[in-house]
Amino acid sequence: MSSKSFKDYKLSEDILRALESLGYEQPTDVQSEVIPIALERKDLTVKSQTGSGKTAAFGIPICEMVDWEENKPQALILTPTRELADQVKDDIKNIGRFKRIKATAVYGKQPFAKQKEELNQKCHVVVGTPGRVWDHIQRGTLDLERVEYLVIDEADEMLNMGFIEQVGAIIEELPEDRMTLLFSATLPKDVEKLCHQYMNNPLDIEIHTAEKTTAQIEHSLFVVKEASKFSLLKDITVVENPDSCIIFCRTQEQVEKVCKQLMEQDYPCDKIHGGMEQDDRFSVMNEFRRGKFRYLIATDVAARGIDISNITHVINYDLPVEKESYVHRIGRTGRAGKTGKAISFVTPNEDRFLANIESYLGFEITRREAPSKEEVAGAKTAFEVRISAQPVIKKDKSEQLNKGILKLYFNGGKKKKLRAVDFVGTIAKIEGITADDIGIITIQDNVTYVDILNGKGPLVLQVMKNTTIKGKLLKVYEANAQG
Ligand code: AMP
């Protein structure tokens, strides 16, 4: 953390208030480097890990700089995975909550028509994976004419996933007069090439987290035959008794197998891999984030960018083939100043991969002996107490922010020729309500959602039951989901 305060930057009240509600007291290192420069619209390449607060590092200046009045997208944020796109969209919405910033996420395996409709409405920030963003560009459903801010998040992962050329093609479609921010944990050659080709003398910022990484994370490994891995996993989990743990496997099949075996042993666990439906992936991540179960078995899909605090242990059930994956995987623990353990299983013929990882890390990982029978037996009771205990459900970080916000549902929209001004005009006339109490308004064909801020939702709900909008009396209810 730096000793600066968010008040040192030229940020408007709406943004400062949201940061306060989110509990962000001071800028993190990457934020204090990036925010002032981005506010001057300068191009930047930033080498930093996830967990450093980098989403807000670009989210804050973007929310500050977008012009609320403009209806067409002004910022485009590209991310390698759908989960990350959704998470970044939520972060932007949270930061921009009081400025009423509208953010939309677009990614594959989700209905195109729904995204098209969202993009057709007022939308300040679009977050998406390159494939789907490209589809929208091709079909003319994403208007890029007003895009002034581009963020390429996790650029090295875009490269690993084969998206980098598509990223280049997307950039070619954007207005040249724009700010470009590129974030990457590492800067491989192809990513640097992208920077040179499409950025305007970018300033390079490197946030040194390597030291911190090793200080906060205890790395160790066990040499084990493939056939003995599961029995070692059981012993290690008993002895370590993690509060919350990700177990990484190399393939989807292995994830399925390990998850099934652990379920049979009554571990509170679930799985995530690329072969699952997107909705299932989201719901598993959400439940894990909230602490509903302790063990998540995952392929590398879950390794990048996903922000889950308090993971105490990462176990590499299979050693990653790519050295960078090791760093990304273990980056799931030891976040935000907490300590964590990274434990790897290495089979006798994986020497080469291990040597690669160690030279990349710059230190040797401590070799450990499998726990003895006595050690396992001694730890068993405490372990069983924990895995059978009711989980403590963690608070969602936007809960505090959403506290004073009530989303109202009205049964009328575009087809009744209603526009946002009609809602604002009517609601702001209620005694005790001003336009500042009205948040994001989403108008669809037959329904409209209006966020009422500052705890004034119940009052507006009550009054609007008997008040017409443009001469029409609409049904109004509290909407179920906070979006
Ligand atoms: P990221 O690197 O963007 O994945 O962020 C890591 C975590 O840090 C997220 O949970 C953020 O909500 C949180 N965070 C970001 N900025 C701050 C800040 N200035 N103070 C406290 N937490 C923060």
XYZ file of C-alpha atoms and ligand atoms in Angstrom:
506
model
C 0.000 0.000 0.000
C 1.187 3.495 -0.677
C 0.862 6.356 1.791
C -1.244 8.357 -0.654
C -4.957 8.904 -0.428
C -7.527 8.714 -3.217
C -8.331 12.326 -2.400
C -4.894 13.286 -3.803
C -6.139 12.564 -7.313
C -8.579 14.622 -9.266
C -11.514 12.339 -8.642
C -15.106 13.443 -8.399
C -17.242 12.991 -5.296
C -19.254 10.203 -6.904
C -16.170 8.089 -7.402
C -14.625 8.871 -4.009
C -17.853 7.947 -2.303
C -17.987 4.584 -4.076
C -14.367 3.829 -3.133
C -15.160 4.618 0.461
C -18.196 2.339 0.428
C -16.072 -0.421 -1.060
C -13.662 -0.041 1.844
C -10.758 1.126 -0.324
C -8.965 3.427 2.072
C -5.666 3.936 0.275
C -4.497 3.289 -3.250
C -2.449 0.116 -3.708
C 1.007 0.466 -5.308
C -0.234 -0.200 -8.799
C -3.099 2.243 -8.316
C -0.874 5.049 -7.105
C 1.355 4.559 -10.164
C -1.373 4.167 -12.749
C -4.226 6.479 -11.720
C -2.495 9.872 -12.069
C -0.970 8.984 -15.440
C -4.149 7.436 -16.816
C -6.092 10.524 -15.751
C -3.814 12.423 -18.120
C -4.816 10.003 -20.880
C -1.301 8.677 -21.410
C -0.646 5.165 -22.714
C 0.785 2.693 -20.232
C 2.091 -0.843 -20.103
C 1.875 -2.200 -16.603
C 3.634 -5.299 -15.443
C 1.820 -6.475 -12.374
C 0.125 -9.516 -10.936
C -3.542 -9.972 -10.247
C -4.361 -9.356 -6.622
C -2.472 -6.070 -6.734
C -5.645 -4.044 -7.234
C -5.061 -3.540 -10.937
C -8.719 -3.697 -11.943
C -9.435 -0.581 -9.928
C -6.157 0.931 -11.218
C -7.777 1.181 -14.643
C -11.398 1.123 -13.437
C -11.106 4.294 -11.360
C -9.696 6.576 -14.082
C -12.056 5.137 -16.682
C -15.118 5.703 -14.496
C -13.835 9.191 -13.769
C -13.204 10.109 -17.384
C -16.205 8.707 -19.228
C -18.785 11.258 -20.176
C -22.110 10.194 -18.687
C -24.105 12.014 -21.359
C -22.608 10.023 -24.219
C -24.720 6.972 -25.037
C -22.206 5.027 -27.143
C -19.443 2.943 -25.533
C -16.405 4.985 -24.537
C -14.249 2.293 -22.983
C -13.456 -1.203 -24.194
C -11.793 -3.663 -21.834
C -10.535 -6.948 -23.242
C -10.000 -9.903 -20.917
C -8.924 -13.462 -21.690
C -11.672 -15.311 -19.802
C -15.400 -14.971 -19.347
C -15.127 -15.113 -15.580
C -12.685 -12.248 -15.577
C -14.890 -10.233 -17.949
C -17.801 -10.613 -15.587
C -15.706 -9.743 -12.560
C -14.224 -6.640 -14.197
C -17.723 -5.527 -15.240
C -18.889 -5.854 -11.633
C -15.877 -3.896 -10.371
C -16.565 -1.109 -12.870
C -20.227 -1.026 -11.866
C -19.250 -0.802 -8.214
C -16.752 1.999 -8.752
C -19.158 3.831 -11.058
C -22.275 3.148 -9.000
C -22.895 6.720 -7.927
C -21.916 8.171 -11.278
C -24.443 5.739 -12.780
C -21.901 4.179 -15.096
C -23.339 1.442 -17.257
C -21.081 -1.495 -17.969
C -21.865 -4.513 -20.106
C -19.985 -7.784 -20.367
C -19.928 -9.706 -23.640
C -18.504 -13.178 -23.975
C -19.128 -16.458 -25.757
C -21.625 -19.166 -24.888
C -24.166 -16.541 -23.807
C -27.136 -15.439 -25.928
C -25.961 -13.010 -28.582
C -29.357 -11.292 -28.814
C -29.376 -10.276 -25.153
C -25.910 -8.745 -25.467
C -26.974 -7.008 -28.651
C -29.898 -5.453 -26.817
C -27.684 -4.280 -23.969
C -25.165 -2.798 -26.397
C -27.970 -1.013 -28.129
C -28.816 0.891 -24.956
C -26.808 3.506 -23.177
C -23.566 1.786 -22.275
C -20.378 3.496 -21.144
C -18.021 0.566 -20.712
C -17.890 -2.740 -22.582
C -15.894 -5.601 -21.099
C -15.433 -8.708 -23.189
C -13.416 -11.618 -24.419
C -11.790 -11.038 -27.825
C -13.807 -13.694 -29.685
C -17.219 -12.330 -28.787
C -16.147 -8.700 -29.072
C -14.948 -9.477 -32.579
C -18.279 -11.149 -33.422
C -20.149 -8.056 -32.296
C -17.876 -5.847 -34.386
C -18.394 -8.067 -37.430
C -22.157 -8.050 -37.062
C -22.280 -4.321 -36.500
C -23.744 -4.619 -33.003
C -20.901 -2.881 -31.171
C -20.400 0.737 -32.091
C -16.747 1.670 -31.591
C -16.914 5.176 -32.972
C -16.735 6.855 -29.557
C -14.247 4.519 -27.861
C -11.558 6.628 -26.223
C -10.191 4.168 -23.709
C -8.891 0.695 -24.379
C -7.646 -1.712 -21.716
C -5.972 -4.990 -22.581
C -6.036 -6.992 -19.387
C -3.863 -10.062 -18.795
C -2.206 -9.620 -22.184
C 0.176 -12.538 -21.670
C -2.772 -14.831 -21.077
C -4.396 -13.560 -24.279
C -1.236 -14.698 -25.988
C -1.268 -18.112 -24.293
C -4.864 -18.642 -25.293
C -4.168 -17.728 -28.911
C -6.162 -14.470 -28.843
C -3.382 -12.038 -29.551
C -4.006 -11.706 -33.298
C -7.666 -11.129 -32.683
C -6.756 -8.438 -30.166
C -4.708 -6.772 -32.912
C -7.638 -6.997 -35.334
C -9.965 -5.409 -32.769
C -7.515 -2.568 -32.142
C -7.411 -1.881 -35.885
C -11.141 -1.114 -35.711
C -10.816 1.444 -32.905
C -10.439 5.192 -33.277
C -6.751 6.101 -33.268
C -7.185 8.944 -30.860
C -7.498 6.944 -27.681
C -5.696 5.974 -24.530
C -4.469 2.382 -24.341
C -3.552 0.626 -21.116
C -2.010 -2.821 -21.231
C -1.707 -5.024 -18.165
C 0.316 -8.201 -18.109
C 1.988 -10.334 -15.452
C 4.880 -10.946 -17.843
C 5.839 -9.186 -21.078
C 6.613 -11.830 -23.706
C 7.918 -10.647 -27.101
C 4.576 -10.837 -28.898
C 2.968 -8.693 -26.227
C 5.738 -6.113 -26.506
C 5.262 -6.123 -30.247
C 1.601 -5.354 -29.737
C 2.538 -2.429 -27.500
C 4.905 -0.975 -30.065
C 2.508 -1.417 -32.907
C -0.606 0.027 -31.336
C 0.429 2.258 -28.479
C 1.634 5.781 -28.373
C 5.022 5.896 -26.598
C 3.683 3.970 -23.652
C 5.238 4.534 -20.277
C 6.390 1.275 -18.723
C 5.446 0.657 -15.150
C 6.617 -2.369 -13.260
C 5.191 -3.182 -9.875
C 7.649 -5.275 -7.947
C 5.615 -7.935 -6.305
C 8.101 -10.790 -6.678
C 9.655 -10.218 -3.278
C 6.295 -9.987 -1.643
C 5.167 -13.155 -3.385
C 7.897 -15.212 -1.828
C 7.576 -13.605 1.576
C 3.853 -14.222 1.759
C 3.706 -17.637 0.165
C 5.404 -20.719 1.480
C 6.341 -22.984 -1.407
C 6.926 -26.698 -0.957
C 6.814 -29.878 -3.014
C 6.464 -33.614 -2.666
C 7.971 -36.089 -5.087
C 5.257 -38.684 -5.631
C 4.324 -41.408 -8.121
C 1.180 -40.747 -10.132
C -0.594 -43.716 -8.543
C 0.036 -42.440 -5.022
C -1.119 -38.855 -5.574
C -4.623 -39.238 -4.221
C -3.556 -40.901 -1.031
C -0.911 -38.183 -0.526
C -3.577 -35.529 -1.171
C -5.740 -36.959 1.583
C -2.846 -37.011 4.059
C -1.723 -33.496 3.195
C -5.206 -32.050 3.507
C -5.636 -33.692 6.901
C -2.315 -32.365 8.193
C -2.664 -28.903 6.634
C -6.396 -28.677 7.349
C -6.877 -25.734 4.981
C -9.608 -23.233 5.477
C -10.002 -22.838 1.758
C -8.008 -24.582 -0.933
C -7.727 -24.821 -4.715
C -6.452 -28.083 -6.144
C -5.143 -27.658 -9.677
C -5.137 -30.489 -12.196
C -3.844 -30.543 -15.749
C -6.940 -31.931 -17.501
C -10.704 -31.839 -17.213
C -10.760 -35.612 -16.753
C -8.371 -35.371 -13.836
C -10.519 -32.620 -12.236
C -13.597 -34.829 -12.557
C -11.786 -37.794 -11.086
C -10.248 -36.007 -8.109
C -13.498 -34.188 -7.329
C -15.468 -37.430 -7.386
C -12.962 -39.159 -5.133
C -12.975 -36.275 -2.637
C -16.782 -36.156 -2.630
C -16.836 -39.830 -1.795
C -14.707 -38.968 1.214
C -17.177 -36.220 2.244
C -14.916 -33.295 1.486
C -16.888 -30.056 1.036
C -15.788 -29.596 -2.568
C -16.762 -28.666 -6.102
C -15.057 -28.334 -9.478
C -14.502 -25.935 -12.350
C -13.139 -26.545 -15.825
C -13.632 -25.337 -19.374
C -15.917 -28.223 -20.320
C -18.667 -27.021 -17.988
C -21.572 -24.753 -18.908
C -20.834 -21.088 -18.309
C -23.663 -20.643 -15.814
C -22.363 -23.569 -13.776
C -18.870 -22.093 -13.847
C -20.169 -18.785 -12.509
C -22.230 -20.366 -9.811
C -19.338 -22.564 -8.630
C -17.015 -19.552 -8.480
C -19.592 -17.521 -6.605
C -20.200 -20.225 -4.062
C -16.481 -20.715 -3.542
C -15.994 -16.974 -3.201
C -18.715 -16.832 -0.576
C -17.075 -19.725 1.294
C -19.855 -22.279 0.771
C -17.339 -25.093 0.304
C -13.646 -25.384 1.093
C -12.033 -27.317 -1.777
C -12.198 -26.235 -5.404
C -10.713 -28.627 -7.948
C -9.801 -26.736 -11.098
C -7.981 -26.643 -14.386
C -6.042 -23.491 -15.272
C -9.321 -21.849 -16.349
C -9.704 -20.750 -12.755
C -6.109 -19.668 -12.348
C -6.168 -16.275 -13.948
C -7.492 -13.047 -12.651
C -10.124 -14.486 -10.394
C -10.346 -12.474 -7.265
C -11.051 -14.614 -4.243
C -9.607 -13.528 -0.959
C -8.568 -15.812 1.869
C -7.500 -18.874 -0.081
C -5.064 -20.437 2.339
C -3.721 -23.270 0.175
C -3.043 -23.956 -3.482
C -2.189 -27.543 -4.294
C -0.732 -28.406 -7.672
C -2.023 -31.964 -7.921
C -0.426 -31.931 -11.346
C 2.571 -29.714 -11.882
C 1.820 -27.125 -14.583
C 3.632 -27.592 -17.875
C 4.110 -23.851 -18.396
C 6.333 -22.130 -15.885
C 4.158 -19.016 -15.932
C 1.127 -21.088 -14.915
C 2.839 -21.916 -11.661
C 3.010 -18.241 -10.765
C -0.574 -17.615 -11.827
C -1.883 -20.603 -9.932
C -0.130 -19.795 -6.699
C -1.193 -16.167 -7.121
C -4.639 -17.367 -5.976
C -3.297 -17.476 -2.428
C -1.389 -14.969 -0.300
C -3.516 -12.142 -1.702
C -3.906 -8.673 -0.229
C -1.246 -9.064 2.430
C -2.391 -12.509 3.612
C -0.119 -15.538 3.846
C -0.628 -18.729 1.919
C 0.870 -22.092 1.089
C 1.668 -23.464 -2.341
C 2.149 -27.232 -2.375
C 3.132 -29.107 -5.521
C 3.085 -32.787 -6.371
C 5.946 -33.671 -8.700
C 6.236 -37.093 -10.324
C 9.749 -38.502 -10.753
C 9.761 -37.817 -14.502
C 8.791 -34.151 -14.196
C 12.287 -32.915 -13.350
C 12.508 -30.789 -16.431
C 9.279 -28.885 -15.754
C 10.309 -28.374 -12.176
C 13.750 -27.065 -13.115
C 12.073 -24.627 -15.472
C 9.714 -23.380 -12.783
C 12.478 -23.001 -10.229
C 14.715 -21.046 -12.555
C 11.760 -18.799 -13.410
C 11.034 -18.230 -9.717
C 14.707 -17.731 -8.951
C 14.738 -20.032 -5.935
C 14.487 -23.702 -5.091
C 11.182 -24.988 -3.789
C 11.505 -26.778 -0.443
C 11.280 -30.586 -0.737
C 9.122 -32.201 1.906
C 8.619 -35.791 3.049
C 5.100 -37.197 3.024
C 3.505 -36.909 6.478
C 3.908 -39.962 8.704
C 0.963 -42.129 9.767
C 1.247 -40.680 13.290
C 1.138 -37.111 12.018
C -1.962 -37.853 9.974
C -3.658 -39.666 12.844
C -2.854 -36.813 15.237
C -4.397 -34.228 12.939
C -7.492 -36.228 12.009
C -9.903 -34.942 14.660
C -9.275 -31.266 13.981
C -9.601 -31.957 10.244
C -12.922 -33.731 10.641
C -14.303 -30.965 12.798
C -13.486 -28.450 10.108
C -14.787 -30.322 7.080
C -18.063 -31.094 8.777
C -18.514 -27.579 10.205
C -21.104 -25.274 8.685
C -19.224 -22.794 6.500
C -19.218 -19.137 7.444
C -20.634 -17.342 4.434
C -18.455 -14.403 3.521
C -19.874 -11.030 2.675
C -19.908 -9.924 -0.887
C -17.623 -6.912 -1.274
C -20.339 -4.884 -2.943
C -22.806 -5.592 -0.149
C -21.958 -2.454 1.777
C -22.120 -0.443 -1.406
C -25.471 -1.913 -2.345
C -26.922 -1.383 1.083
C -28.582 1.925 0.385
C -29.641 0.938 -3.126
C -33.013 -0.486 -4.050
C -33.721 -1.665 -7.574
C -37.273 -0.997 -8.694
C -39.068 -2.839 -11.454
C -41.650 -1.049 -13.608
C -43.836 -2.977 -16.056
C -43.316 -0.624 -18.964
C -40.457 0.271 -21.256
C -39.593 1.222 -24.800
C -42.796 -0.139 -26.297
C -44.734 2.340 -24.182
C -42.379 5.022 -25.508
C -40.843 5.607 -22.108
C -37.383 7.112 -21.816
C -34.978 7.602 -18.924
C -35.896 11.296 -18.663
C -39.521 10.356 -18.065
C -38.517 8.293 -15.046
C -36.045 10.861 -13.732
C -38.548 13.689 -14.227
C -41.301 11.912 -12.327
C -39.216 10.421 -9.515
C -37.215 13.583 -8.835
C -40.495 15.429 -8.248
C -41.287 13.283 -5.212
C -40.819 15.291 -2.053
C -37.487 14.467 -0.420
C -36.020 12.989 -3.628
C -33.544 14.635 -5.982
C -31.964 13.460 -9.232
C -28.898 12.450 -7.188
C -30.962 9.727 -5.542
C -31.605 8.068 -8.880
C -29.051 5.550 -10.052
C -28.787 3.382 -13.133
C -31.902 3.144 -15.306
C -32.246 0.201 -17.658
C -35.076 0.386 -20.167
C -36.033 -2.758 -22.035
C -38.942 -3.342 -24.413
C -41.536 -4.063 -21.758
C -39.836 -3.390 -18.434
C -37.650 -0.775 -16.803
C -35.327 -1.074 -13.826
C -34.412 1.975 -11.785
C -31.847 2.008 -8.963
C -32.838 4.289 -6.116
C -29.855 5.325 -4.005
C -29.252 6.635 -0.510
C -31.813 4.465 1.237
C -34.707 6.267 -0.431
C -35.986 3.213 -2.344
C -38.921 2.363 -0.040
C -40.257 5.921 -0.241
C -40.067 5.988 -4.043
C -41.646 2.535 -4.249
C -44.579 3.635 -2.131
C -45.198 6.885 -3.990
C -44.794 5.383 -7.467
C -47.540 2.853 -6.823
C -49.989 5.745 -7.248
C -48.069 8.089 -9.542
C -48.241 8.083 -13.313
C -45.248 8.333 -15.628
C -46.054 10.131 -18.881
C -49.701 9.677 -18.045
C -49.363 5.933 -17.479
C -49.767 4.170 -14.169
C -47.201 1.352 -14.161
C -46.941 -1.585 -11.826
C -43.897 -1.144 -9.624
C -42.148 -3.681 -7.428
C -38.842 -4.214 -5.742
C -36.722 -6.125 -8.311
C -35.262 -9.383 -7.049
C -31.666 -9.294 -8.100
C -29.203 -6.499 -7.548
C -27.496 -6.045 -10.915
P -7.354 -7.156 -8.486
O -5.865 -7.146 -8.549
O -7.952 -6.110 -9.343
O -7.908 -8.531 -8.762
O -7.798 -6.739 -6.981
C -7.545 -7.525 -5.861
C -8.463 -7.208 -4.684
O -8.082 -6.009 -4.030
C -9.932 -7.013 -5.038
O -10.707 -7.728 -4.082
C -10.201 -5.563 -4.884
O -11.542 -5.322 -4.507
C -9.234 -5.194 -3.784
N -8.777 -3.799 -3.842
C -8.471 -3.086 -4.946
N -8.032 -1.860 -4.624
C -8.058 -1.778 -3.273
C -7.722 -0.763 -2.337
N -7.242 0.428 -2.724
N -7.875 -1.028 -1.033
C -8.341 -2.239 -0.639
N -8.678 -3.244 -1.463
C -8.540 -3.029 -2.766
